[in-house]
C-alpha cells in the first residue's frame, strides 16, 4: 500500500514518540513505589488506570487491522468477540479476582503451585512463557511490523526490530507502572484517531443510513446460520467461552493489571471500565472495514482494509495520527507481553534457583525483558512464513492454546475433588496436544480444509479435556489436604462486595442485552 506522508504527518509521529518516551521514562522516575516494583507497579493502580491499560493491551495491531479485515469480509459478526467479553470480565472481577487475592499470588503459575503442586506449576510456567511469546509478542510484532513496513517502505524484520527495541526500553526501566502510564496515553491516541477516521469515512459514504443500504444485508447480523463456514452462531456460542475464560480469567498479561489495583474494589471498577470501553470497539474498529468495503472494495484487500481507508480518507496530519495509533497499539501490546514474560520468568523460574532481594529481582527482570524481546523477534520471523491473516493467526492461536488452562482453572477453583493427577493429565497431555494442533493449524498441515473453524476446534478440545479431568478425578483418590478453598468459599469469606459494583454490572448487562436485541 503506497502511502505518502508529508511534513505534518512526520511532525505528529515525532510528537507521539517524544510524549511516549517522556511518559515511559521521565514520569516513572517520579514514582518511587512503582519504580521499585516493576511487576505489580507497587499495587497502586486506580480503576481508570487499570481500564485504560487493559484497553490498550487488548487493542493491539491485530485488532485495528484484523477487525477491519473482518468488517471488510464479514461485517458486524466480529463484534461478538468484543460484546461477549463482558460476561467473562464479570466472572474475573467478581469471582476469580477475590479468589486470587485470597490466595496471595502474583502469577498464575503460583496459583497452580498451591492448588496442584510443583509439576502443574512447572507446566504452567513454561506454557505461560510460550503463550506470551506466541500470542502477545510474536503475533503482535508480525502483524504490526508488516503494516509499518508497508507504510514506511522498509523491510519487515527491520520494522519488527525497531518496535521491539522501543517497547523493551521503557518496559525494562519502568516495568508495569511504565506500561500502564504509556497505555493510558496510547489508549487516548487509538480512540481519538479511530473516532476521527470513522467520522470522516462516514461522511464520504453519505452517512450511516447510506452505509447500511450499500453494505450487504448479512453484514449487520451478529449471529450467522449454523451452516455459515466462517462465523456460525454455533462456533461463536460454543467456542468463545473457552477463549473468554482463558484470556480474561487466567492470562497473566490481563490478570496482572487487575491484581495491581490499590484494592479489590479498584480492580473491579477497572474491569467494569474496560467492559464499557468494549461497547464502542466494534464501532471504531469494525466499521472502518465495512466502510472500506462499500467505498473501496475494488482496490482493497481484507488485510489492508484499514490502511486503505486511512490513506484514502484521512487528511495529512490526521494521517500521521492514524499511523501513530497503529504504532501505539503495537508498542503497548508488545510492552505488556514483555512485562508479563519478565514477571513469570523472574518470579517463577529464576527465583527458584537463587535468592534475590528487590534490587536483584529488578535487575534480573530488566535483562529478561530484553531477552524476551529478542525471542519475540524470532517468533515474528516464523509467523511471517505462515501465510495466514492477522486476525485468523492471533485468534486461532489463542483459541487452540486456551482449552487445557480453561479446564484446569475452572475445575481447580470450583470443584475441590479435582486432584493433582487429573490436573497433570490435562495440562501435560492436553497441553502437548494443543501445541501440536496449533503448529499444524498455523502451517495448514495436512491441509487447510482438514481443520474445522478455530472456534469449534477450541470447543472440541475443551470438551475432550473436561472429560479427561472428570474421569481421572473420579478414578483417583481425592486430595489428602485441601490447600485452597473453593471459589465459592473464598468469595463468601472475602466480605461483602460493594453494592455500587453490583449496580454497575447490572446496568452494563441491561445495555448489552439491548444491543443484542437491536441487532437481532
Short mmCIF file of C-alpha atoms in Angstrom, two decimals:
data_model
loop_
_atom_site.label_atom_id
_atom_site.label_comp_id
_atom_site.label_asym_id
_atom_site.label_seq_id
_atom_site.Cartn_x
_atom_site.Cartn_y
_atom_site.Cartn_z
CA UNK A 1 0.00 0.00 0.00
CA UNK A 2 1.55 3.26 -1.15
CA UNK A 3 1.09 5.98 1.49
CA UNK A 4 2.73 9.37 1.15
CA UNK A 5 3.40 11.24 4.38
CA UNK A 6 4.16 14.96 4.43
CA UNK A 7 5.82 17.21 7.00
CA UNK A 8 2.74 17.49 9.22
CA UNK A 9 2.43 13.69 9.42
CA UNK A 10 6.04 13.29 10.43
CA UNK A 11 5.64 16.08 12.97
CA UNK A 12 2.72 14.21 14.57
CA UNK A 13 4.71 10.97 14.61
CA UNK A 14 7.73 12.65 16.21
CA UNK A 15 5.50 14.31 18.81
CA UNK A 16 3.92 10.94 19.58
CA UNK A 17 7.30 9.25 20.08
CA UNK A 18 8.55 12.13 22.25
CA UNK A 19 5.49 12.06 24.52
CA UNK A 20 5.58 8.25 24.71
CA UNK A 21 9.20 8.16 25.81
CA UNK A 22 8.67 11.02 28.27
CA UNK A 23 5.79 9.15 29.91
CA UNK A 24 7.68 5.86 29.88
CA UNK A 25 10.94 7.21 31.33
CA UNK A 26 10.57 10.62 32.99
CA UNK A 27 7.26 10.20 34.79
CA UNK A 28 8.28 6.76 36.03
CA UNK A 29 11.35 8.28 37.72
CA UNK A 30 8.97 10.39 39.85
CA UNK A 31 7.17 7.31 41.23
CA UNK A 32 9.44 5.60 43.74
CA UNK A 33 6.97 2.92 44.72
CA UNK A 34 6.19 1.96 41.17
CA UNK A 35 9.87 2.02 40.28
CA UNK A 36 10.79 -0.49 42.98
CA UNK A 37 8.11 -2.95 41.89
CA UNK A 38 8.38 -3.47 38.13
CA UNK A 39 5.97 -6.43 38.29
CA UNK A 40 2.84 -5.05 40.02
CA UNK A 41 3.57 -1.32 39.99
CA UNK A 42 3.59 -1.16 43.78
CA UNK A 43 -0.08 -2.26 43.75
CA UNK A 44 -1.03 1.39 43.40
CA UNK A 45 -3.19 1.46 40.27
CA UNK A 46 -6.57 3.19 40.19
CA UNK A 47 -9.61 1.82 38.33
CA UNK A 48 -9.20 4.14 35.34
CA UNK A 49 -5.51 3.25 35.00
CA UNK A 50 -6.39 -0.45 35.03
CA UNK A 51 -9.18 0.02 32.50
CA UNK A 52 -7.15 2.08 30.04
CA UNK A 53 -4.17 -0.25 30.38
CA UNK A 54 -6.36 -3.27 29.64
CA UNK A 55 -7.87 -1.43 26.68
CA UNK A 56 -4.54 -0.51 25.13
CA UNK A 57 -3.10 -4.00 25.68
CA UNK A 58 -6.23 -5.56 24.17
CA UNK A 59 -6.42 -3.10 21.25
CA UNK A 60 -3.33 -4.45 19.53
CA UNK A 61 -2.41 -4.21 15.86
CA UNK A 62 -4.29 -7.42 15.12
CA UNK A 63 -7.44 -5.67 16.41
CA UNK A 64 -7.01 -2.48 14.41
CA UNK A 65 -6.04 -4.34 11.26
CA UNK A 66 -7.76 -7.68 11.92
CA UNK A 67 -11.14 -6.26 12.90
CA UNK A 68 -11.11 -4.04 9.82
CA UNK A 69 -10.42 -7.19 7.82
CA UNK A 70 -13.43 -8.95 9.39
CA UNK A 71 -15.59 -5.89 8.78
CA UNK A 72 -14.46 -5.87 5.14
CA UNK A 73 -15.30 -9.55 4.55
CA UNK A 74 -17.95 -10.44 7.15
CA UNK A 75 -19.45 -7.28 8.68
CA UNK A 76 -20.57 -6.92 12.29
CA UNK A 77 -20.30 -10.60 13.23
CA UNK A 78 -16.81 -9.88 14.59
CA UNK A 79 -18.44 -7.66 17.24
CA UNK A 80 -19.19 -10.80 19.22
CA UNK A 81 -15.53 -11.00 20.19
CA UNK A 82 -15.96 -7.67 21.98
CA UNK A 83 -19.57 -7.67 23.11
CA UNK A 84 -19.50 -11.14 24.66
CA UNK A 85 -16.30 -10.36 26.57
CA UNK A 86 -18.10 -8.53 29.40
CA UNK A 87 -19.51 -11.84 30.69
CA UNK A 88 -16.04 -13.22 31.30
CA UNK A 89 -14.64 -9.94 32.57
CA UNK A 90 -17.51 -10.04 35.08
CA UNK A 91 -16.52 -13.57 36.13
CA UNK A 92 -12.91 -12.50 36.51
CA UNK A 93 -13.66 -9.44 38.63
CA UNK A 94 -16.38 -10.86 40.86
CA UNK A 95 -15.20 -14.45 41.35
CA UNK A 96 -11.68 -15.11 40.08
CA UNK A 97 -10.17 -11.87 41.41
CA UNK A 98 -11.34 -12.36 45.02
CA UNK A 99 -10.06 -15.91 44.83
CA UNK A 100 -6.63 -14.86 43.56
CA UNK A 101 -6.34 -12.12 46.18
CA UNK A 102 -7.28 -14.52 48.97
CA UNK A 103 -4.53 -16.91 47.86
CA UNK A 104 -1.99 -14.05 47.72
CA UNK A 105 -0.46 -14.90 44.36
CA UNK A 106 1.37 -12.68 41.89
CA UNK A 107 1.28 -15.05 38.93
CA UNK A 108 -0.99 -17.73 37.57
CA UNK A 109 1.70 -20.45 37.92
CA UNK A 110 1.94 -19.63 41.63
CA UNK A 111 -1.78 -20.30 41.96
CA UNK A 112 -1.43 -23.78 40.44
CA UNK A 113 1.58 -24.45 42.69
CA UNK A 114 -0.57 -24.06 45.77
CA UNK A 115 -3.57 -25.90 44.30
CA UNK A 116 -2.00 -28.80 42.42
CA UNK A 117 1.69 -28.93 43.28
CA UNK A 118 5.04 -28.40 41.62
CA UNK A 119 4.51 -30.44 38.44
CA UNK A 120 1.42 -28.43 37.46
CA UNK A 121 3.26 -25.27 38.43
CA UNK A 122 6.24 -26.20 36.24
CA UNK A 123 3.97 -26.86 33.30
CA UNK A 124 2.16 -23.55 33.53
CA UNK A 125 5.41 -21.62 33.87
CA UNK A 126 6.61 -22.99 30.54
CA UNK A 127 3.16 -22.83 28.93
CA UNK A 128 2.67 -19.23 30.06
CA UNK A 129 6.03 -18.21 28.65
CA UNK A 130 5.23 -19.93 25.35
CA UNK A 131 1.77 -18.38 25.10
CA UNK A 132 3.11 -14.90 25.91
CA UNK A 133 5.81 -15.25 23.28
CA UNK A 134 3.43 -16.62 20.65
CA UNK A 135 0.17 -14.74 21.27
CA UNK A 136 1.18 -11.44 22.80
CA UNK A 137 4.62 -10.88 21.32
CA UNK A 138 5.08 -12.90 18.13
CA UNK A 139 1.66 -12.22 16.62
CA UNK A 140 1.74 -8.54 17.55
CA UNK A 141 5.23 -7.94 16.18
CA UNK A 142 4.45 -9.78 12.96
CA UNK A 143 1.12 -8.07 12.32
CA UNK A 144 2.23 -4.59 13.26
CA UNK A 145 5.65 -4.94 11.68
CA UNK A 146 4.15 -5.93 8.36
CA UNK A 147 1.90 -2.87 8.25
CA UNK A 148 4.63 -0.49 9.38
CA UNK A 149 6.99 -1.92 6.77
CA UNK A 150 4.37 -1.20 4.10
CA UNK A 151 3.74 2.33 5.34
CA UNK A 152 7.38 3.36 5.59
CA UNK A 153 8.66 1.10 2.80
CA UNK A 154 11.24 -0.68 4.94
CA UNK A 155 11.98 -4.42 5.30
CA UNK A 156 9.61 -6.36 7.55
CA UNK A 157 12.21 -7.57 10.03
CA UNK A 158 13.74 -4.11 10.36
CA UNK A 159 10.32 -2.77 11.38
CA UNK A 160 9.91 -5.64 13.85
CA UNK A 161 13.31 -4.99 15.45
CA UNK A 162 12.70 -1.24 15.80
CA UNK A 163 9.38 -1.80 17.57
CA UNK A 164 10.90 -4.44 19.85
CA UNK A 165 13.71 -2.06 20.86
CA UNK A 166 11.32 0.82 21.65
CA UNK A 167 8.91 -1.34 23.65
CA UNK A 168 11.61 -3.16 25.61
CA UNK A 169 13.44 0.05 26.54
CA UNK A 170 10.85 1.74 28.77
CA UNK A 171 9.37 -1.60 29.88
CA UNK A 172 12.74 -2.76 31.23
CA UNK A 173 13.31 0.55 33.02
CA UNK A 174 9.81 1.27 34.31
CA UNK A 175 8.12 -2.12 34.50
CA UNK A 176 4.35 -2.39 34.86
CA UNK A 177 3.97 1.21 36.05
CA UNK A 178 5.53 2.46 32.80
CA UNK A 179 3.40 0.05 30.77
CA UNK A 180 0.23 1.35 32.45
CA UNK A 181 1.16 5.03 32.08
CA UNK A 182 2.06 4.68 28.42
CA UNK A 183 -1.05 2.56 27.95
CA UNK A 184 -3.29 5.40 29.12
CA UNK A 185 -1.68 7.80 26.65
CA UNK A 186 -1.84 5.27 23.84
CA UNK A 187 -5.48 4.46 24.56
CA UNK A 188 -6.30 8.13 24.04
CA UNK A 189 -4.36 8.15 20.74
CA UNK A 190 -6.08 4.99 19.48
CA UNK A 191 -9.60 6.12 20.42
CA UNK A 192 -9.16 9.66 19.08
CA UNK A 193 -7.71 8.61 15.73
CA UNK A 194 -10.30 5.84 15.27
CA UNK A 195 -13.22 8.17 16.01
CA UNK A 196 -11.89 10.74 13.53
CA UNK A 197 -11.37 8.04 10.89
CA UNK A 198 -14.91 6.67 11.26
CA UNK A 199 -16.43 10.18 11.25
CA UNK A 200 -14.64 11.26 8.06
CA UNK A 201 -15.26 7.90 6.36
CA UNK A 202 -18.98 8.01 7.19
CA UNK A 203 -19.21 11.47 5.68
CA UNK A 204 -17.61 10.17 2.50
CA UNK A 205 -20.00 7.20 2.45
CA UNK A 206 -23.03 9.52 2.77
CA UNK A 207 -23.94 8.84 6.39
CA UNK A 208 -24.97 5.84 8.44
CA UNK A 209 -28.19 5.12 6.55
CA UNK A 210 -26.37 5.22 3.21
CA UNK A 211 -23.77 2.81 4.62
CA UNK A 212 -26.47 0.43 5.85
CA UNK A 213 -28.16 0.46 2.44
CA UNK A 214 -24.91 -0.03 0.50
CA UNK A 215 -23.48 -2.92 2.53
CA UNK A 216 -24.83 -6.46 2.08
CA UNK A 217 -27.70 -7.25 4.44
CA UNK A 218 -25.89 -10.07 6.22
CA UNK A 219 -23.12 -7.65 7.22
CA UNK A 220 -25.36 -6.35 10.02
CA UNK A 221 -26.15 -9.72 11.62
CA UNK A 222 -24.41 -10.64 14.84
CA UNK A 223 -25.27 -14.32 14.54
CA UNK A 224 -24.88 -16.26 11.30
CA UNK A 225 -26.67 -19.53 10.41
CA UNK A 226 -25.17 -22.79 11.62
CA UNK A 227 -24.22 -23.59 8.01
CA UNK A 228 -22.02 -20.49 7.72
CA UNK A 229 -18.43 -21.73 7.14
CA UNK A 230 -16.74 -18.73 8.76
CA UNK A 231 -18.57 -17.46 11.85
CA UNK A 232 -21.67 -19.53 12.52
CA UNK A 233 -23.57 -18.91 15.74
CA UNK A 234 -22.68 -22.44 16.82
CA UNK A 235 -18.94 -21.77 16.57
CA UNK A 236 -19.31 -18.44 18.36
CA UNK A 237 -21.50 -19.59 21.24
CA UNK A 238 -19.60 -22.83 21.86
CA UNK A 239 -16.06 -21.68 21.19
CA UNK A 240 -15.92 -18.18 22.62
CA UNK A 241 -16.41 -19.14 26.31
CA UNK A 242 -13.30 -21.33 26.15
CA UNK A 243 -11.25 -18.39 24.91
CA UNK A 244 -13.03 -15.92 27.22
CA UNK A 245 -12.18 -17.85 30.40
CA UNK A 246 -8.59 -18.37 29.33
CA UNK A 247 -7.97 -14.82 28.16
CA UNK A 248 -9.81 -12.78 30.79
CA UNK A 249 -9.55 -15.05 33.85
CA UNK A 250 -6.24 -16.92 33.60
CA UNK A 251 -3.94 -14.99 31.26
CA UNK A 252 -1.01 -13.45 33.12
CA UNK A 253 -0.92 -10.30 30.98
CA UNK A 254 -4.56 -9.45 31.77
CA UNK A 255 -4.87 -10.62 35.38
CA UNK A 256 -1.60 -8.93 36.39
CA UNK A 257 -3.03 -5.48 35.71
CA UNK A 258 -6.15 -6.12 37.82
CA UNK A 259 -4.09 -7.57 40.67
CA UNK A 260 -2.03 -4.37 40.64
CA UNK A 261 -5.02 -2.30 41.80
CA UNK A 262 -4.91 -0.46 45.13
CA UNK A 263 -7.51 -2.88 46.43
CA UNK A 264 -10.08 -5.33 45.11
CA UNK A 265 -12.70 -2.63 44.57
CA UNK A 266 -10.36 -0.64 42.32
CA UNK A 267 -9.67 -3.79 40.32
CA UNK A 268 -13.39 -4.48 39.94
CA UNK A 269 -14.16 -0.94 38.80
CA UNK A 270 -11.27 -1.21 36.35
CA UNK A 271 -12.87 -4.37 34.95
CA UNK A 272 -16.20 -2.55 34.57
CA UNK A 273 -14.45 0.32 32.82
CA UNK A 274 -12.81 -1.92 30.20
CA UNK A 275 -16.19 -3.63 29.67
CA UNK A 276 -17.78 -0.24 28.95
CA UNK A 277 -14.97 0.65 26.56
CA UNK A 278 -15.59 -2.60 24.72
CA UNK A 279 -19.07 -1.37 23.76
CA UNK A 280 -17.51 1.21 21.44
CA UNK A 281 -14.82 -1.04 19.96
CA UNK A 282 -16.88 -2.51 17.08
CA UNK A 283 -18.00 0.97 16.04
CA UNK A 284 -14.45 2.29 15.79
CA UNK A 285 -12.62 -0.89 14.72
CA UNK A 286 -15.07 -2.95 12.61
CA UNK A 287 -16.93 -0.05 10.97
CA UNK A 288 -13.78 1.03 9.08
CA UNK A 289 -13.69 -2.36 7.37
CA UNK A 290 -17.36 -2.16 6.36
CA UNK A 291 -16.93 1.38 5.07
CA UNK A 292 -13.82 0.34 3.14
CA UNK A 293 -15.80 -2.47 1.51
CA UNK A 294 -18.53 -0.05 0.45
CA UNK A 295 -16.15 2.63 -0.88
CA UNK A 296 -13.01 0.83 -1.98
CA UNK A 297 -13.71 -2.87 -2.46
CA UNK A 298 -12.18 -2.69 -5.95
CA UNK A 299 -8.77 -1.56 -4.73
CA UNK A 300 -8.56 -3.02 -1.21
CA UNK A 301 -7.87 -6.47 0.21
CA UNK A 302 -9.09 -7.69 3.61
CA UNK A 303 -5.71 -7.43 5.34
CA UNK A 304 -5.05 -3.90 4.10
CA UNK A 305 -8.60 -2.56 4.51
CA UNK A 306 -7.58 -0.39 7.48
CA UNK A 307 -4.58 1.14 5.75
CA UNK A 308 -6.55 1.63 2.52
CA UNK A 309 -9.28 3.58 4.31
CA UNK A 310 -6.72 5.64 6.22
CA UNK A 311 -4.83 6.54 3.06
CA UNK A 312 -8.00 7.47 1.15
CA UNK A 313 -9.90 9.36 3.85
CA UNK A 314 -7.55 10.96 6.36
CA UNK A 315 -6.03 14.36 5.54
CA UNK A 316 -2.37 14.98 6.26
CA UNK A 317 -1.70 15.47 9.94
CA UNK A 318 -4.59 13.16 10.83
CA UNK A 319 -2.93 10.58 8.59
CA UNK A 320 0.11 10.78 10.84
CA UNK A 321 -2.19 10.43 13.87
CA UNK A 322 -3.63 7.17 12.48
CA UNK A 323 -0.17 5.79 11.85
CA UNK A 324 0.75 6.84 15.41
CA UNK A 325 -2.33 4.95 16.66
CA UNK A 326 -1.21 1.82 14.84
CA UNK A 327 2.26 2.14 16.33
CA UNK A 328 0.69 2.84 19.75
CA UNK A 329 -1.39 -0.33 19.59
CA UNK A 330 1.62 -2.35 18.56
CA UNK A 331 4.05 -0.98 21.14
CA UNK A 332 1.60 -1.26 24.03
CA UNK A 333 0.70 -4.86 23.22
CA UNK A 334 4.37 -5.76 22.99
CA UNK A 335 5.31 -3.89 26.20
CA UNK A 336 2.51 -5.62 28.14
CA UNK A 337 3.68 -9.01 26.90
CA UNK A 338 7.31 -8.23 27.73
CA UNK A 339 6.42 -7.21 31.29
CA UNK A 340 4.36 -10.36 31.84
CA UNK A 341 7.11 -12.58 30.41
CA UNK A 342 9.63 -10.89 32.69
CA UNK A 343 7.34 -11.33 35.72
CA UNK A 344 6.77 -15.05 35.18
CA UNK A 345 10.38 -15.85 34.26
CA UNK A 346 11.89 -13.86 37.14
CA UNK A 347 9.47 -14.81 39.93
CA UNK A 348 8.62 -18.36 38.82
CA UNK A 349 11.82 -19.63 37.20
CA UNK A 350 14.95 -17.80 38.33
CA UNK A 351 13.76 -17.18 41.90
CA UNK A 352 13.70 -20.96 42.44
CA UNK A 353 17.42 -21.26 41.82
CA UNK A 354 18.81 -18.32 43.75
CA UNK A 355 17.81 -15.90 46.47
CA UNK A 356 17.13 -12.37 45.21
CA UNK A 357 16.36 -9.16 47.03
CA UNK A 358 14.21 -6.42 45.48
CA UNK A 359 17.11 -4.81 43.63
CA UNK A 360 18.31 -8.15 42.25
CA UNK A 361 14.81 -9.04 41.07
CA UNK A 362 14.52 -5.68 39.37
CA UNK A 363 17.85 -6.01 37.54
CA UNK A 364 17.06 -9.57 36.54
CA UNK A 365 13.62 -8.57 35.29
CA UNK A 366 15.19 -5.88 33.11
CA UNK A 367 17.56 -8.32 31.43
CA UNK A 368 14.78 -10.88 30.98
CA UNK A 369 12.70 -8.18 29.25
CA UNK A 370 15.49 -7.66 26.72
CA UNK A 371 15.84 -11.43 26.21
CA UNK A 372 12.09 -11.78 25.65
CA UNK A 373 12.19 -9.04 23.02
CA UNK A 374 14.91 -10.90 21.12
CA UNK A 375 12.97 -14.18 21.25
CA UNK A 376 9.79 -12.44 20.10
CA UNK A 377 11.57 -11.13 17.02
CA UNK A 378 12.41 -14.73 16.13
CA UNK A 379 8.80 -15.84 16.61
CA UNK A 380 7.60 -12.97 14.38
CA UNK A 381 10.01 -14.15 11.71
CA UNK A 382 8.49 -17.65 11.81
CA UNK A 383 4.95 -16.22 11.59
CA UNK A 384 5.95 -14.24 8.52
CA UNK A 385 6.06 -17.59 6.68
CA UNK A 386 2.65 -18.84 7.91
CA UNK A 387 0.57 -17.29 5.11
CA UNK A 388 -2.35 -16.53 7.46
CA UNK A 389 -4.22 -13.25 8.01
CA UNK A 390 -3.71 -11.14 11.13
CA UNK A 391 -6.92 -11.94 12.97
CA UNK A 392 -7.00 -15.62 12.00
CA UNK A 393 -3.44 -16.07 13.17
CA UNK A 394 -3.77 -14.35 16.55
CA UNK A 395 -7.26 -15.52 17.48
CA UNK A 396 -6.60 -19.00 16.14
CA UNK A 397 -3.54 -19.40 18.36
CA UNK A 398 -5.39 -18.10 21.43
CA UNK A 399 -8.29 -20.47 20.79
CA UNK A 400 -6.05 -23.51 20.43
CA UNK A 401 -3.84 -22.73 23.43
CA UNK A 402 -6.82 -21.96 25.70
CA UNK A 403 -8.53 -25.35 26.43
CA UNK A 404 -6.14 -27.01 28.94
CA UNK A 405 -5.84 -23.92 31.13
CA UNK A 406 -9.55 -23.15 30.95
CA UNK A 407 -10.38 -26.70 32.01
CA UNK A 408 -7.87 -26.87 34.86
CA UNK A 409 -8.58 -23.41 36.27
CA UNK A 410 -12.36 -23.82 36.17
CA UNK A 411 -12.12 -27.31 37.68
CA UNK A 412 -9.50 -26.28 40.21
CA UNK A 413 -11.39 -23.33 41.67
CA UNK A 414 -14.92 -24.76 41.53
CA UNK A 415 -14.51 -28.47 42.41
CA UNK A 416 -12.39 -29.33 45.45
CA UNK A 417 -12.42 -33.01 44.47
CA UNK A 418 -10.11 -32.35 41.49
CA UNK A 419 -6.66 -33.68 42.36
CA UNK A 420 -3.12 -33.42 41.09
CA UNK A 421 -3.34 -36.46 38.82
CA UNK A 422 -6.34 -35.04 36.95
CA UNK A 423 -4.75 -31.61 36.57
CA UNK A 424 -1.47 -33.04 35.35
CA UNK A 425 -3.20 -35.31 32.84
CA UNK A 426 -4.98 -32.33 31.29
CA UNK A 427 -2.05 -29.96 31.47
CA UNK A 428 0.67 -32.23 30.13
CA UNK A 429 -1.41 -34.43 27.83
CA UNK A 430 -3.81 -31.72 26.67
CA UNK A 431 -1.08 -29.09 26.50
CA UNK A 432 1.03 -31.27 24.23
CA UNK A 433 -1.97 -31.94 22.01
CA UNK A 434 -2.75 -28.22 21.78
CA UNK A 435 0.81 -27.29 20.91
CA UNK A 436 0.94 -29.91 18.14
CA UNK A 437 -2.51 -28.96 16.85
CA UNK A 438 -1.59 -25.28 16.97
CA UNK A 439 1.59 -25.82 14.96
CA UNK A 440 -0.25 -27.91 12.37
CA UNK A 441 -3.06 -25.35 12.17
CA UNK A 442 -0.64 -22.47 11.57
CA UNK A 443 1.23 -24.44 8.91
CA UNK A 444 -2.03 -25.76 7.32
CA UNK A 445 -0.90 -29.37 7.75
CA UNK A 446 -2.07 -31.72 6.29
CA UNK A 447 -4.32 -29.16 4.52
CA UNK A 448 -6.32 -26.06 5.33
CA UNK A 449 -9.60 -27.88 4.62
CA UNK A 450 -8.74 -30.58 7.17
CA UNK A 451 -9.29 -28.27 10.14
CA UNK A 452 -12.66 -27.02 11.43
CA UNK A 453 -13.12 -23.36 12.31
CA UNK A 454 -10.72 -22.43 15.11
CA UNK A 455 -13.61 -21.63 17.48
CA UNK A 456 -15.15 -25.07 17.01
CA UNK A 457 -11.73 -26.68 17.32
CA UNK A 458 -11.26 -24.92 20.65
CA UNK A 459 -14.63 -26.22 21.87
CA UNK A 460 -13.87 -29.79 20.80
CA UNK A 461 -10.55 -29.71 22.64
CA UNK A 462 -12.23 -28.23 25.73
CA UNK A 463 -14.87 -30.97 25.86
CA UNK A 464 -12.31 -33.73 25.42
CA UNK A 465 -10.08 -32.35 28.18
CA UNK A 466 -13.02 -31.77 30.51
CA UNK A 467 -13.93 -35.43 30.10
CA UNK A 468 -10.36 -36.41 30.94
CA UNK A 469 -10.39 -34.20 34.04
CA UNK A 470 -13.68 -35.68 35.30
CA UNK A 471 -12.75 -39.30 34.61
CA UNK A 472 -9.30 -39.09 36.19
CA UNK A 473 -10.70 -37.21 39.19
CA UNK A 474 -13.37 -39.83 39.86
CA UNK A 475 -10.99 -42.74 39.31
CA UNK A 476 -8.30 -41.50 41.70
CA UNK A 477 -8.19 -40.55 45.35
CA UNK A 478 -9.31 -37.06 46.40
CA UNK A 479 -6.65 -34.61 47.64
CA UNK A 480 -5.38 -35.55 51.08
CA UNK A 481 -5.15 -31.90 52.11
CA UNK A 482 -7.33 -29.06 50.82
CA UNK A 483 -4.70 -26.36 50.30
CA UNK A 484 -7.17 -23.80 49.00
CA UNK A 485 -10.87 -23.10 49.46
CA UNK A 486 -13.21 -23.33 46.50
CA UNK A 487 -14.07 -20.17 44.64
CA UNK A 488 -17.47 -20.04 46.34
CA UNK A 489 -15.87 -20.31 49.78
CA UNK A 490 -13.26 -17.63 49.12
CA UNK A 491 -15.92 -15.37 47.67
CA UNK A 492 -18.04 -15.70 50.80
CA UNK A 493 -15.05 -15.16 53.09
CA UNK A 494 -13.92 -12.10 51.18
CA UNK A 495 -16.60 -9.93 52.70
CA UNK A 496 -19.48 -8.04 51.19
CA UNK A 497 -18.86 -6.73 47.68
CA UNK A 498 -19.73 -3.08 47.16
CA UNK A 499 -23.35 -2.53 46.12
CA UNK A 500 -22.07 0.03 43.64
CA UNK A 501 -20.04 -2.65 41.84
CA UNK A 502 -23.07 -4.91 41.50
CA UNK A 503 -25.22 -1.99 40.33
CA UNK A 504 -22.71 -1.07 37.62
CA UNK A 505 -22.57 -4.66 36.38
CA UNK A 506 -26.37 -4.79 36.31
CA UNK A 507 -26.59 -1.62 34.22
CA UNK A 508 -23.94 -2.93 31.83
CA UNK A 509 -25.83 -6.22 31.42
CA UNK A 510 -29.01 -4.30 30.53
CA UNK A 511 -27.14 -2.24 27.92
CA UNK A 512 -25.59 -5.32 26.33
CA UNK A 513 -28.95 -7.11 26.17
CA UNK A 514 -30.42 -4.04 24.45
CA UNK A 515 -27.59 -4.01 21.90
CA UNK A 516 -28.09 -7.66 21.01
CA UNK A 517 -31.84 -7.19 20.83
CA UNK A 518 -31.38 -4.28 18.41
CA UNK A 519 -29.02 -6.11 16.07
CA UNK A 520 -31.08 -9.30 16.24
#
